[in-house]
Tab-separated table of C-alpha atoms and ligand atoms in Angstrom:
chain	number	residue	atom	x	y	z
A	23	MET	CA	-83.772	-38.356	-12.107
A	24	GLY	CA	-80.249	-39.858	-11.789
A	25	ARG	CA	-77.204	-37.685	-11.685
A	26	VAL	CA	-75.374	-37.220	-14.980
A	27	ARG	CA	-71.929	-38.817	-14.679
A	28	ILE	CA	-69.256	-36.655	-16.207
A	29	VAL	CA	-66.583	-38.700	-17.901
A	30	THR	CA	-63.210	-37.348	-16.959
A	31	PHE	CA	-60.602	-39.682	-18.402
A	32	THR	CA	-56.953	-38.696	-18.173
A	33	ILE	CA	-54.628	-40.769	-20.258
A	34	LEU	CA	-50.868	-40.849	-19.636
A	35	GLN	CA	-49.067	-42.226	-22.676
A	36	ASN	CA	-45.518	-42.781	-23.966
A	37	VAL	CA	-44.417	-43.214	-20.351
A	38	ALA	CA	-42.293	-45.804	-18.490
A	39	VAL	CA	-44.459	-47.418	-15.802
A	40	ALA	CA	-43.296	-48.935	-12.482
A	41	THR	CA	-46.532	-50.337	-11.041
A	42	VAL	CA	-45.006	-51.683	-7.775
A	43	ASP	CA	-47.662	-54.355	-7.822
A	44	GLY	CA	-47.112	-57.788	-6.229
A	45	ALA	CA	-45.375	-59.121	-9.368
A	46	GLY	CA	-43.196	-55.964	-9.842
A	47	THR	CA	-44.779	-55.344	-13.268
A	48	GLU	CA	-43.104	-52.623	-15.346
A	49	TYR	CA	-43.528	-51.234	-18.834
A	50	ARG	CA	-40.733	-49.436	-20.681
A	51	ASP	CA	-43.340	-47.732	-22.868
A	52	GLY	CA	-46.808	-47.880	-21.503
A	53	HIS	CA	-49.938	-46.043	-20.396
A	54	VAL	CA	-52.112	-45.386	-17.367
A	55	VAL	CA	-55.753	-44.340	-17.603
A	56	VAL	CA	-57.527	-42.487	-14.880
A	57	ASP	CA	-61.305	-42.043	-14.598
A	58	GLY	CA	-62.373	-39.654	-11.867
A	59	ASP	CA	-60.363	-40.673	-8.774
A	60	ARG	CA	-59.534	-44.218	-9.901
A	61	ILE	CA	-57.022	-46.047	-12.123
A	62	VAL	CA	-59.033	-47.857	-14.788
A	63	ALA	CA	-56.276	-49.233	-17.047
A	64	VAL	CA	-52.535	-49.733	-17.065
A	65	GLY	CA	-50.461	-51.582	-19.637
A	66	ALA	CA	-47.943	-51.595	-22.481
A	67	GLY	CA	-48.075	-49.338	-25.564
A	68	HIS	CA	-50.913	-46.909	-26.246
A	69	ALA	CA	-54.135	-46.854	-24.301
A	70	GLY	CA	-56.494	-47.235	-27.297
A	71	ARG	CA	-59.377	-44.941	-27.987
A	72	TYR	CA	-61.335	-43.091	-25.327
A	73	HIS	CA	-64.088	-40.462	-25.525
A	74	ARG	CA	-63.061	-37.334	-27.397
A	75	SER	CA	-63.358	-35.299	-24.215
A	76	ALA	CA	-60.538	-37.375	-22.634
A	77	GLN	CA	-57.357	-35.548	-21.731
A	78	TYR	CA	-54.242	-37.122	-23.288
A	79	ILE	CA	-50.876	-36.412	-21.664
A	80	ASP	CA	-47.772	-37.312	-23.699
A	81	ALA	CA	-45.271	-38.204	-20.949
A	82	THR	CA	-42.284	-38.993	-23.192
A	83	GLY	CA	-39.115	-38.999	-21.099
A	84	CYS	CA	-40.968	-39.679	-17.898
A	85	LEU	CA	-41.540	-42.530	-15.398
A	86	VAL	CA	-44.820	-42.894	-13.600
A	87	THR	CA	-44.823	-44.505	-10.172
A	88	PRO	CA	-47.420	-44.681	-7.386
A	89	GLY	CA	-47.409	-41.456	-5.339
A	90	LEU	CA	-45.032	-41.641	-2.398
A	91	VAL	CA	-46.428	-42.190	1.067
A	92	ASN	CA	-44.766	-40.445	4.020
A	93	THR	CA	-45.074	-42.446	7.208
A	94	HIS	CA	-43.434	-40.179	9.762
A	95	HIS	CA	-43.290	-36.368	10.105
A	96	HIS	CA	-43.652	-33.462	12.517
A	97	LEU	CA	-44.750	-30.612	10.278
A	98	TYR	CA	-44.586	-27.958	13.011
A	99	GLN	CA	-40.825	-28.435	13.062
A	100	TRP	CA	-40.508	-26.519	9.732
A	101	ALA	CA	-40.331	-23.414	11.968
A	102	THR	CA	-37.302	-24.707	13.983
A	103	ARG	CA	-34.828	-25.984	11.457
A	104	GLY	CA	-31.063	-25.675	11.726
A	105	LEU	CA	-30.886	-25.722	15.577
A	106	ALA	CA	-28.918	-28.008	17.848
A	107	GLN	CA	-26.909	-29.006	14.824
A	108	ASP	CA	-24.464	-31.420	16.500
A	109	GLN	CA	-26.534	-33.039	19.177
A	110	ASN	CA	-27.826	-36.574	19.719
A	111	LEU	CA	-31.596	-37.111	20.082
A	112	PHE	CA	-31.795	-36.354	23.816
A	113	GLY	CA	-29.515	-33.260	23.550
A	114	TRP	CA	-31.409	-32.029	20.507
A	115	LEU	CA	-34.810	-32.539	22.174
A	116	THR	CA	-33.669	-30.848	25.393
A	117	ALA	CA	-32.592	-27.787	23.378
A	118	LEU	CA	-35.816	-27.680	21.302
A	119	TYR	CA	-38.613	-28.481	23.765
A	120	PRO	CA	-38.553	-24.939	25.271
A	121	VAL	CA	-38.710	-23.419	21.808
A	122	TRP	CA	-41.642	-25.631	20.886
A	123	ALA	CA	-43.484	-24.473	23.993
A	124	GLY	CA	-44.231	-21.250	22.094
A	125	ILE	CA	-46.105	-22.763	19.100
A	126	ASP	CA	-49.693	-21.759	18.316
A	127	ALA	CA	-52.383	-22.378	15.723
A	128	GLU	CA	-51.017	-19.771	13.320
A	129	LEU	CA	-47.609	-21.460	13.312
A	130	VAL	CA	-49.142	-24.955	12.937
A	131	SER	CA	-51.154	-23.685	9.948
A	132	ALA	CA	-48.154	-22.085	8.248
A	133	THR	CA	-45.828	-25.089	8.777
A	134	THR	CA	-48.483	-27.608	7.697
A	135	GLY	CA	-49.146	-25.745	4.436
A	136	ALA	CA	-45.482	-25.183	3.651
A	137	GLY	CA	-44.404	-28.664	4.697
A	138	LEU	CA	-47.053	-30.524	2.687
A	139	ALA	CA	-46.351	-28.299	-0.375
A	140	TRP	CA	-42.699	-29.272	-0.138
A	141	LEU	CA	-43.593	-32.945	0.204
A	142	ALA	CA	-45.879	-32.694	-2.874
A	143	LEU	CA	-43.011	-31.235	-4.864
A	144	SER	CA	-40.891	-34.284	-3.961
A	145	GLY	CA	-43.510	-36.838	-5.118
A	146	CYS	CA	-45.553	-37.383	-1.985
A	147	THR	CA	-49.313	-37.909	-2.357
A	148	THR	CA	-50.126	-39.116	1.183
A	149	SER	CA	-48.578	-37.916	4.407
A	150	MET	CA	-49.116	-38.568	8.042
A	151	ASP	CA	-48.247	-36.001	10.660
A	152	HIS	CA	-47.273	-36.726	14.276
A	153	HIS	CA	-48.072	-33.704	16.366
A	154	TYR	CA	-47.416	-34.144	20.119
A	155	VAL	CA	-46.797	-30.595	21.494
A	156	TYR	CA	-49.973	-28.935	22.785
A	157	PRO	CA	-49.101	-25.890	24.877
A	158	HIS	CA	-51.912	-24.352	26.901
A	159	ASP	CA	-53.774	-21.580	25.127
A	160	ALA	CA	-52.213	-22.457	21.755
A	161	GLY	CA	-55.627	-22.629	20.041
A	162	ASP	CA	-57.093	-25.558	18.108
A	163	LEU	CA	-53.922	-27.002	16.576
A	164	PHE	CA	-55.622	-30.098	15.106
A	165	ALA	CA	-58.210	-27.983	13.230
A	166	ALA	CA	-55.469	-25.675	11.992
A	167	GLN	CA	-53.636	-28.669	10.508
A	168	VAL	CA	-56.678	-30.133	8.835
A	169	GLU	CA	-57.613	-26.802	7.287
A	170	ALA	CA	-54.052	-26.106	6.025
A	171	ALA	CA	-53.752	-29.617	4.565
A	172	ARG	CA	-57.018	-29.223	2.634
A	173	GLY	CA	-55.486	-26.208	0.858
A	174	ILE	CA	-52.595	-28.291	-0.522
A	175	GLY	CA	-54.597	-31.313	-1.608
A	176	LEU	CA	-52.552	-34.210	-0.265
A	177	ARG	CA	-54.150	-37.195	1.414
A	178	PHE	CA	-53.584	-36.474	5.090
A	179	HIS	CA	-53.214	-38.802	8.124
A	180	PRO	CA	-52.754	-36.484	11.085
A	181	THR	CA	-52.163	-38.229	14.375
A	182	ARG	CA	-53.155	-36.876	17.802
A	183	GLY	CA	-49.892	-37.136	19.715
A	184	SER	CA	-49.327	-36.476	23.389
A	185	MET	CA	-46.790	-36.317	26.211
A	186	ASP	CA	-47.592	-36.697	29.917
A	187	LEU	CA	-44.235	-37.658	31.469
A	188	GLY	CA	-42.535	-34.361	32.363
A	189	ALA	CA	-39.101	-33.892	33.838
A	190	SER	CA	-40.478	-33.682	37.390
A	191	SER	CA	-41.780	-37.284	36.978
A	192	GLY	CA	-38.552	-38.634	35.445
A	193	GLY	CA	-39.348	-37.903	31.766
A	194	LEU	CA	-37.243	-35.925	29.314
A	195	PRO	CA	-39.548	-32.984	28.319
A	196	PRO	CA	-39.980	-29.993	30.664
A	197	ASP	CA	-43.326	-29.936	32.484
A	198	SER	CA	-44.364	-26.872	30.433
A	199	VAL	CA	-44.959	-28.930	27.317
A	200	VAL	CA	-46.727	-32.022	28.743
A	201	GLU	CA	-50.430	-32.556	29.276
A	202	GLU	CA	-52.410	-34.288	31.996
A	203	THR	CA	-52.982	-37.964	31.053
A	204	GLU	CA	-56.785	-37.783	31.143
A	205	ALA	CA	-56.859	-34.464	29.190
A	206	ALA	CA	-54.634	-35.968	26.469
A	207	LEU	CA	-56.913	-38.981	26.128
A	208	ILE	CA	-60.071	-36.861	25.935
A	209	ALA	CA	-58.580	-34.566	23.297
A	210	THR	CA	-57.394	-37.606	21.291
A	211	GLU	CA	-60.850	-39.159	21.305
A	212	GLU	CA	-62.372	-35.809	20.278
A	213	ALA	CA	-59.946	-35.549	17.338
A	214	VAL	CA	-60.888	-39.040	16.132
A	215	ASN	CA	-64.657	-38.340	16.558
A	216	LYS	CA	-64.483	-35.018	14.729
A	217	TRP	CA	-62.107	-35.697	11.893
A	218	HIS	CA	-61.520	-39.393	11.102
A	219	ASP	CA	-62.991	-40.542	7.783
A	220	PRO	CA	-62.722	-44.312	7.329
A	221	ALA	CA	-63.886	-44.322	3.685
A	222	ALA	CA	-61.702	-46.094	1.074
A	223	GLU	CA	-61.181	-42.803	-0.797
A	224	SER	CA	-60.648	-40.897	2.480
A	225	MET	CA	-58.535	-37.720	2.310
A	226	LEU	CA	-58.354	-37.569	6.126
A	227	ARG	CA	-57.703	-40.325	8.542
A	228	VAL	CA	-56.703	-39.811	12.182
A	229	ALA	CA	-54.466	-42.061	14.251
A	230	VAL	CA	-53.531	-42.124	17.927
A	231	ALA	CA	-49.869	-41.354	18.699
A	232	PRO	CA	-48.432	-40.777	22.158
A	233	CYS	CA	-44.870	-39.542	21.623
A	234	SER	CA	-42.292	-42.005	22.992
A	235	PRO	CA	-41.396	-44.176	26.016
A	236	PHE	CA	-39.341	-41.369	27.552
A	237	SER	CA	-42.087	-38.673	27.368
A	238	VAL	CA	-45.227	-40.728	27.961
A	239	THR	CA	-46.415	-42.740	31.009
A	240	ALA	CA	-47.209	-46.483	30.714
A	241	THR	CA	-50.778	-45.542	31.642
A	242	LEU	CA	-51.168	-43.184	28.672
A	243	MET	CA	-49.564	-45.704	26.288
A	244	ALA	CA	-51.927	-48.512	27.379
A	245	GLU	CA	-55.043	-46.310	27.478
A	246	ALA	CA	-54.186	-44.845	24.072
A	247	ALA	CA	-53.977	-48.367	22.613
A	248	ALA	CA	-57.348	-49.257	24.099
A	249	LEU	CA	-58.858	-46.037	22.788
A	250	ALA	CA	-57.512	-46.617	19.252
A	251	ARG	CA	-58.909	-50.147	19.160
A	252	ARG	CA	-62.284	-49.045	20.478
A	253	LYS	CA	-62.504	-46.399	17.710
A	254	GLY	CA	-61.001	-48.625	14.966
A	255	VAL	CA	-58.089	-46.295	14.179
A	256	ARG	CA	-54.330	-46.878	13.982
A	257	LEU	CA	-51.575	-46.462	16.518
A	258	HIS	CA	-48.211	-44.757	16.124
A	259	THR	CA	-45.251	-43.834	18.280
A	260	HIS	CA	-41.455	-43.469	18.265
A	261	LEU	CA	-39.570	-46.578	19.279
A	262	ALA	CA	-35.985	-47.881	19.564
A	263	GLU	CA	-34.471	-44.787	17.955
A	264	THR	CA	-31.243	-44.474	19.967
A	265	VAL	CA	-28.971	-46.362	22.329
A	266	GLU	CA	-29.860	-43.779	24.998
A	267	GLU	CA	-33.545	-44.637	24.627
A	268	GLU	CA	-32.748	-48.331	25.115
A	269	ALA	CA	-30.727	-47.510	28.228
A	270	PHE	CA	-33.633	-45.406	29.548
A	271	CYS	CA	-36.056	-48.275	28.922
A	272	ARG	CA	-33.825	-50.865	30.605
A	273	GLU	CA	-33.347	-48.596	33.602
A	274	THR	CA	-36.973	-47.614	34.040
A	275	GLN	CA	-38.797	-50.728	32.770
A	276	GLY	CA	-36.143	-53.469	32.973
A	277	CYS	CA	-36.554	-54.473	29.335
A	278	THR	CA	-35.912	-53.363	25.727
A	279	PRO	CA	-38.205	-50.868	23.994
A	280	VAL	CA	-39.867	-53.585	21.885
A	281	GLU	CA	-40.474	-55.767	24.962
A	282	TYR	CA	-41.965	-52.706	26.676
A	283	ALA	CA	-44.231	-52.014	23.683
A	284	ASP	CA	-45.273	-55.676	23.661
A	285	ARG	CA	-46.122	-55.568	27.374
A	286	LEU	CA	-48.345	-52.483	26.782
A	287	GLY	CA	-50.296	-54.024	23.913
A	288	TRP	CA	-48.460	-51.902	21.414
A	289	LEU	CA	-47.558	-54.545	18.778
A	290	GLY	CA	-49.990	-55.550	16.081
A	291	ASP	CA	-51.008	-55.016	12.459
A	292	ASP	CA	-52.775	-51.789	13.432
A	293	VAL	CA	-49.532	-50.264	14.765
A	294	TRP	CA	-46.578	-48.595	12.976
A	295	LEU	CA	-43.502	-47.461	14.785
A	296	ALA	CA	-41.049	-44.717	13.835
A	297	HIS	CA	-37.321	-45.557	13.587
A	298	CYS	CA	-36.729	-49.037	15.095
A	299	VAL	CA	-32.952	-48.530	14.632
A	300	HIS	CA	-31.829	-50.584	17.672
A	301	LEU	CA	-33.451	-54.012	17.500
A	302	ASP	CA	-32.144	-57.472	18.424
A	303	ASP	CA	-33.095	-60.608	16.502
A	304	ALA	CA	-35.914	-61.398	18.878
A	305	ALA	CA	-37.412	-57.930	18.405
A	306	ILE	CA	-37.261	-58.210	14.591
A	307	ALA	CA	-38.990	-61.606	14.702
A	308	ARG	CA	-41.645	-60.227	17.073
A	309	LEU	CA	-42.398	-57.274	14.778
A	310	GLY	CA	-42.730	-59.703	11.875
A	311	ALA	CA	-44.938	-62.129	13.768
A	312	THR	CA	-47.318	-59.385	14.895
A	313	GLY	CA	-47.400	-57.491	11.527
A	314	THR	CA	-46.223	-54.254	13.250
A	315	GLY	CA	-45.043	-51.686	10.684
A	316	VAL	CA	-41.905	-49.585	10.772
A	317	ALA	CA	-41.450	-46.004	9.485
A	318	HIS	CA	-37.808	-45.896	8.368
A	319	CYS	CA	-36.321	-42.424	8.478
A	320	PRO	CA	-32.755	-42.764	7.185
A	321	SER	CA	-31.884	-39.069	6.779
A	322	SER	CA	-33.113	-38.075	10.257
A	323	ASN	CA	-31.301	-41.013	11.817
A	324	GLY	CA	-28.154	-39.930	9.996
A	325	ARG	CA	-28.572	-36.275	11.031
A	326	LEU	CA	-28.842	-37.166	14.716
A	327	GLY	CA	-26.164	-39.905	14.470
A	328	ALA	CA	-28.629	-42.494	15.727
A	329	GLY	CA	-27.563	-45.349	13.481
A	330	THR	CA	-29.724	-46.922	10.791
A	331	ALA	CA	-32.562	-49.436	10.921
A	332	PRO	CA	-31.929	-53.049	9.899
A	333	VAL	CA	-34.187	-52.745	6.884
A	334	ARG	CA	-33.000	-55.912	5.139
A	335	GLN	CA	-33.700	-58.040	8.233
A	336	LEU	CA	-37.065	-56.344	8.772
A	337	LEU	CA	-38.147	-57.038	5.190
A	338	ASP	CA	-36.974	-60.688	5.409
A	339	ALA	CA	-39.039	-61.020	8.626
A	340	GLY	CA	-42.153	-59.810	6.770
A	341	VAL	CA	-42.389	-56.466	8.552
A	342	PRO	CA	-44.275	-53.692	6.604
A	343	VAL	CA	-41.632	-50.968	6.160
A	344	GLY	CA	-42.350	-47.499	4.871
A	345	LEU	CA	-40.283	-44.342	4.530
A	346	GLY	CA	-40.557	-41.156	6.582
A	347	VAL	CA	-38.828	-37.794	6.180
A	348	ASP	CA	-39.303	-37.222	9.963
A	349	GLY	CA	-39.521	-33.694	11.417
A	350	PRO	CA	-37.603	-30.989	9.516
A	351	ALA	CA	-35.802	-29.929	12.742
A	352	SER	CA	-33.832	-33.168	12.452
A	353	GLN	CA	-34.017	-33.464	8.675
A	354	GLU	CA	-33.792	-30.008	7.142
A	355	SER	CA	-34.134	-31.286	3.525
A	356	GLY	CA	-37.607	-32.737	4.066
A	357	GLN	CA	-37.865	-34.275	0.578
A	358	LEU	CA	-39.542	-37.670	0.507
A	359	GLY	CA	-38.306	-38.415	-3.047
A	360	ALA	CA	-34.724	-38.094	-1.830
A	361	GLU	CA	-35.332	-40.686	0.925
A	362	LEU	CA	-35.508	-43.402	-1.786
A	363	ARG	CA	-31.799	-42.915	-2.430
A	364	GLN	CA	-30.989	-42.330	1.248
A	365	ALA	CA	-32.735	-45.599	2.190
A	366	LEU	CA	-30.792	-47.539	-0.433
A	367	LEU	CA	-27.466	-46.037	0.679
A	368	ALA	CA	-28.150	-46.508	4.385
A	369	ALA	CA	-29.094	-50.206	3.908
A	370	ARG	CA	-25.927	-50.778	1.877
A	371	VAL	CA	-23.686	-48.949	4.356
A	372	ARG	CA	-25.051	-51.396	6.943
A	373	GLY	CA	-25.365	-54.610	4.894
A	374	GLY	CA	-23.387	-54.412	1.693
A	375	PRO	CA	-24.376	-53.884	-1.961
A	376	SER	CA	-27.176	-56.465	-1.996
A	377	ALA	CA	-28.879	-55.166	1.146
A	378	LEU	CA	-31.525	-53.239	-0.800
A	379	THR	CA	-32.265	-52.890	-4.543
A	380	ALA	CA	-33.562	-49.761	-6.266
A	381	ARG	CA	-36.926	-51.444	-6.728
A	382	GLU	CA	-37.122	-52.388	-3.054
A	383	ALA	CA	-36.357	-48.754	-2.178
A	384	LEU	CA	-39.252	-47.651	-4.397
A	385	ALA	CA	-41.504	-50.240	-2.791
A	386	LEU	CA	-40.662	-48.873	0.678
A	387	GLY	CA	-41.681	-45.381	-0.412
A	388	THR	CA	-45.004	-46.529	-1.978
A	389	ILE	CA	-46.719	-49.846	-1.064
A	390	GLY	CA	-44.613	-50.236	2.127
A	391	GLY	CA	-45.900	-46.867	3.357
A	392	ALA	CA	-49.463	-47.698	2.326
A	393	ARG	CA	-49.225	-50.872	4.424
A	394	CYS	CA	-47.969	-48.873	7.421
A	395	LEU	CA	-50.979	-46.526	7.154
A	396	GLY	CA	-53.424	-49.387	6.613
A	397	ARG	CA	-54.227	-48.311	3.031
A	398	ALA	CA	-52.591	-51.055	0.899
A	399	ALA	CA	-55.976	-51.963	-0.587
A	400	GLU	CA	-56.429	-48.580	-2.244
A	401	LEU	CA	-52.969	-46.888	-2.393
A	402	GLY	CA	-49.322	-47.688	-2.980
A	403	SER	CA	-49.359	-49.378	-6.409
A	404	ILE	CA	-50.646	-48.673	-9.925
A	405	GLU	CA	-53.386	-51.271	-10.311
A	406	VAL	CA	-56.872	-51.112	-11.820
A	407	GLY	CA	-59.400	-50.089	-9.130
A	408	LYS	CA	-56.879	-48.320	-6.887
A	409	LEU	CA	-57.021	-44.569	-6.285
A	410	ALA	CA	-55.276	-42.433	-8.879
A	411	ASP	CA	-52.373	-41.126	-6.696
A	412	LEU	CA	-49.582	-40.935	-9.213
A	413	ALA	CA	-46.143	-39.337	-9.529
A	414	VAL	CA	-44.853	-38.688	-13.045
A	415	TRP	CA	-41.045	-38.048	-12.809
A	416	ARG	CA	-39.187	-36.274	-15.604
A	417	LEU	CA	-36.064	-38.274	-16.378
A	418	ASP	CA	-34.829	-36.808	-19.680
A	419	GLY	CA	-32.898	-33.818	-18.255
A	420	ILE	CA	-29.191	-33.534	-17.631
A	421	GLY	CA	-29.415	-35.183	-14.191
A	422	HIS	CA	-30.868	-38.474	-15.402
A	423	VAL	CA	-30.529	-38.831	-19.117
A	424	GLY	CA	-28.347	-41.750	-20.179
A	425	ILE	CA	-29.309	-44.031	-17.281
A	426	ASP	CA	-31.147	-46.661	-19.244
A	427	ASP	CA	-33.150	-48.120	-16.369
A	428	PRO	CA	-35.771	-45.526	-15.338
A	429	VAL	CA	-36.193	-46.917	-11.793
A	430	ALA	CA	-32.398	-46.787	-11.312
A	431	ALA	CA	-32.381	-43.215	-12.648
A	432	LEU	CA	-35.074	-42.266	-10.098
A	433	VAL	CA	-33.410	-43.939	-7.095
A	434	PHE	CA	-29.719	-43.701	-7.765
A	435	GLY	CA	-29.882	-40.316	-9.487
A	436	PRO	CA	-30.516	-36.841	-8.141
A	437	PRO	CA	-34.031	-35.839	-6.983
A	438	ALA	CA	-36.164	-35.753	-10.130
A	439	SER	CA	-38.666	-32.998	-10.887
A	440	LEU	CA	-42.324	-33.839	-11.345
A	441	GLU	CA	-44.058	-33.520	-14.657
A	442	LEU	CA	-47.311	-34.271	-12.845
A	443	LEU	CA	-48.467	-35.239	-9.344
A	444	MET	CA	-52.012	-36.434	-9.039
A	445	VAL	CA	-54.027	-37.198	-5.873
A	446	GLY	CA	-57.292	-39.018	-6.482
A	447	GLY	CA	-57.131	-37.868	-10.120
A	448	GLU	CA	-56.741	-34.176	-9.113
A	449	THR	CA	-53.623	-32.361	-10.287
A	450	VAL	CA	-51.491	-31.035	-7.423
A	451	VAL	CA	-48.185	-30.460	-9.272
A	452	ARG	CA	-47.718	-29.819	-12.982
A	453	HIS	CA	-44.460	-29.080	-14.852
A	454	GLY	CA	-42.604	-28.918	-11.511
A	455	GLU	CA	-44.964	-26.320	-10.015
A	456	LEU	CA	-47.454	-26.572	-7.233
A	457	ARG	CA	-50.930	-25.874	-8.641
A	458	THR	CA	-53.008	-25.810	-5.470
A	459	ALA	CA	-51.317	-23.005	-3.539
A	460	ASP	CA	-48.820	-20.121	-4.061
A	461	THR	CA	-45.424	-21.359	-2.825
A	462	GLU	CA	-44.101	-17.728	-2.361
A	463	GLN	CA	-46.973	-17.035	-0.060
A	464	LEU	CA	-46.387	-20.276	1.832
A	465	ALA	CA	-42.725	-19.349	2.254
A	466	ARG	CA	-43.630	-15.885	3.556
A	467	GLY	CA	-45.992	-17.424	6.100
A	468	LEU	CA	-43.349	-19.880	7.182
A	469	ARG	CA	-40.747	-17.102	7.590
A	470	ARG	CA	-43.189	-15.029	9.687
A	471	ALA	CA	-44.003	-18.046	11.921
A	472	SER	CA	-40.331	-18.963	12.400
A	473	ARG	CA	-39.375	-15.433	13.398
A	474	LYS	CA	-42.269	-15.060	15.775
A	475	LEU	CA	-41.333	-18.318	17.484
A	476	ALA	CA	-37.644	-17.348	17.635
A	477	ARG	CA	-38.623	-14.003	19.273
A	478	LYS	CA	-40.770	-15.815	21.853
A	479	ALA	CA	-37.936	-18.292	22.589
A	480	GLY	CA	-35.460	-15.442	22.970
A	481	ALA	CA	-37.735	-13.415	25.242
B	556	ZN	ZN1	-40.183	-38.278	14.878
């Protein structure tokens, strides 16, 4: 006997639609139809007639876009916000590494839950996480993340990060927070084996992510790349974030960060790199030629005074560029929706008013991010057959009403509240409220974790 298929159509109507497909198709008044976890129709006007059990949602006054994709984050940092407020990257890291040495599984669970909930409330449907601090006796941090993420319902791409270049070997982090090279590689392979799901509709994909050139040995970088390719998973790291990093690279390796990455086998269409602020023309061309992605984090780069990535030049070179909020310790706002506006402003501060359009900013936050995570075939645009990861933004309130162009209202205007956020057809946010978890409880857990860590750091 075959299984009975339950028809679960959800029909969004009377809604402006920005599909972010290859042709930039938009409808001022349109519809999107979801069946199960997939988009089955999108177009102008009403959707037509569906089965009487279908759920119709009148989204008058709203804009539906693909759910936003977050390409760079460190969720554990939710517990250490507001510290080292006026430092550059190296000063900020040096102040925070000793605090991070006290993290444990309970903290990672609390920060993952709270951080993903906050991302959901700003329009994010898929997020990566880059966790690279594994103190001894901290418990199973990776399992804690996976479990907490399941409770929120976002599509999750945790990466197994690592550091093995401690201060005694010429690195930046204190020896107390780095791992042995071999141990880091074994743990990384275990995380991939245990958790990575390669399915098209996957809610959980794992990537390999040693931290940065100044906290990781060349051996770990090269071995990590070999491991990722052997397992068929993606590669991520921080690169070319600050002028100090470039100086470090020139001094220790005799080349720029991108040349160093190239030498280690770290450029390719299975790699995406966080920041890439300081690039020369040759580096931009090399990223484009190899299809290497960039996670652009404009607020974090601004907070640390690092500069801003040459997004216009990267796009013109064909580089996949996504948006990242980055860790909340260097980006206390943590809202992905707000990064659309920040990306637009940062590009224009650097390159003038034509450096990035509102629609290009939206594309960075959606299909650009999906390309970075290797999921452009199933995420990042509203097209028939793609997964139903949708953000329905309310634009008829005092903050947006009167801006005739809904995409301009979303990007130029203040952060919009969500009428609905859907991940694979499942409701995560409705009428501006998280439906999968209690945000008060998440806040209490976060407060408890932050205080415990502060006590440990002060002891
Ligand atoms: Zn980062």
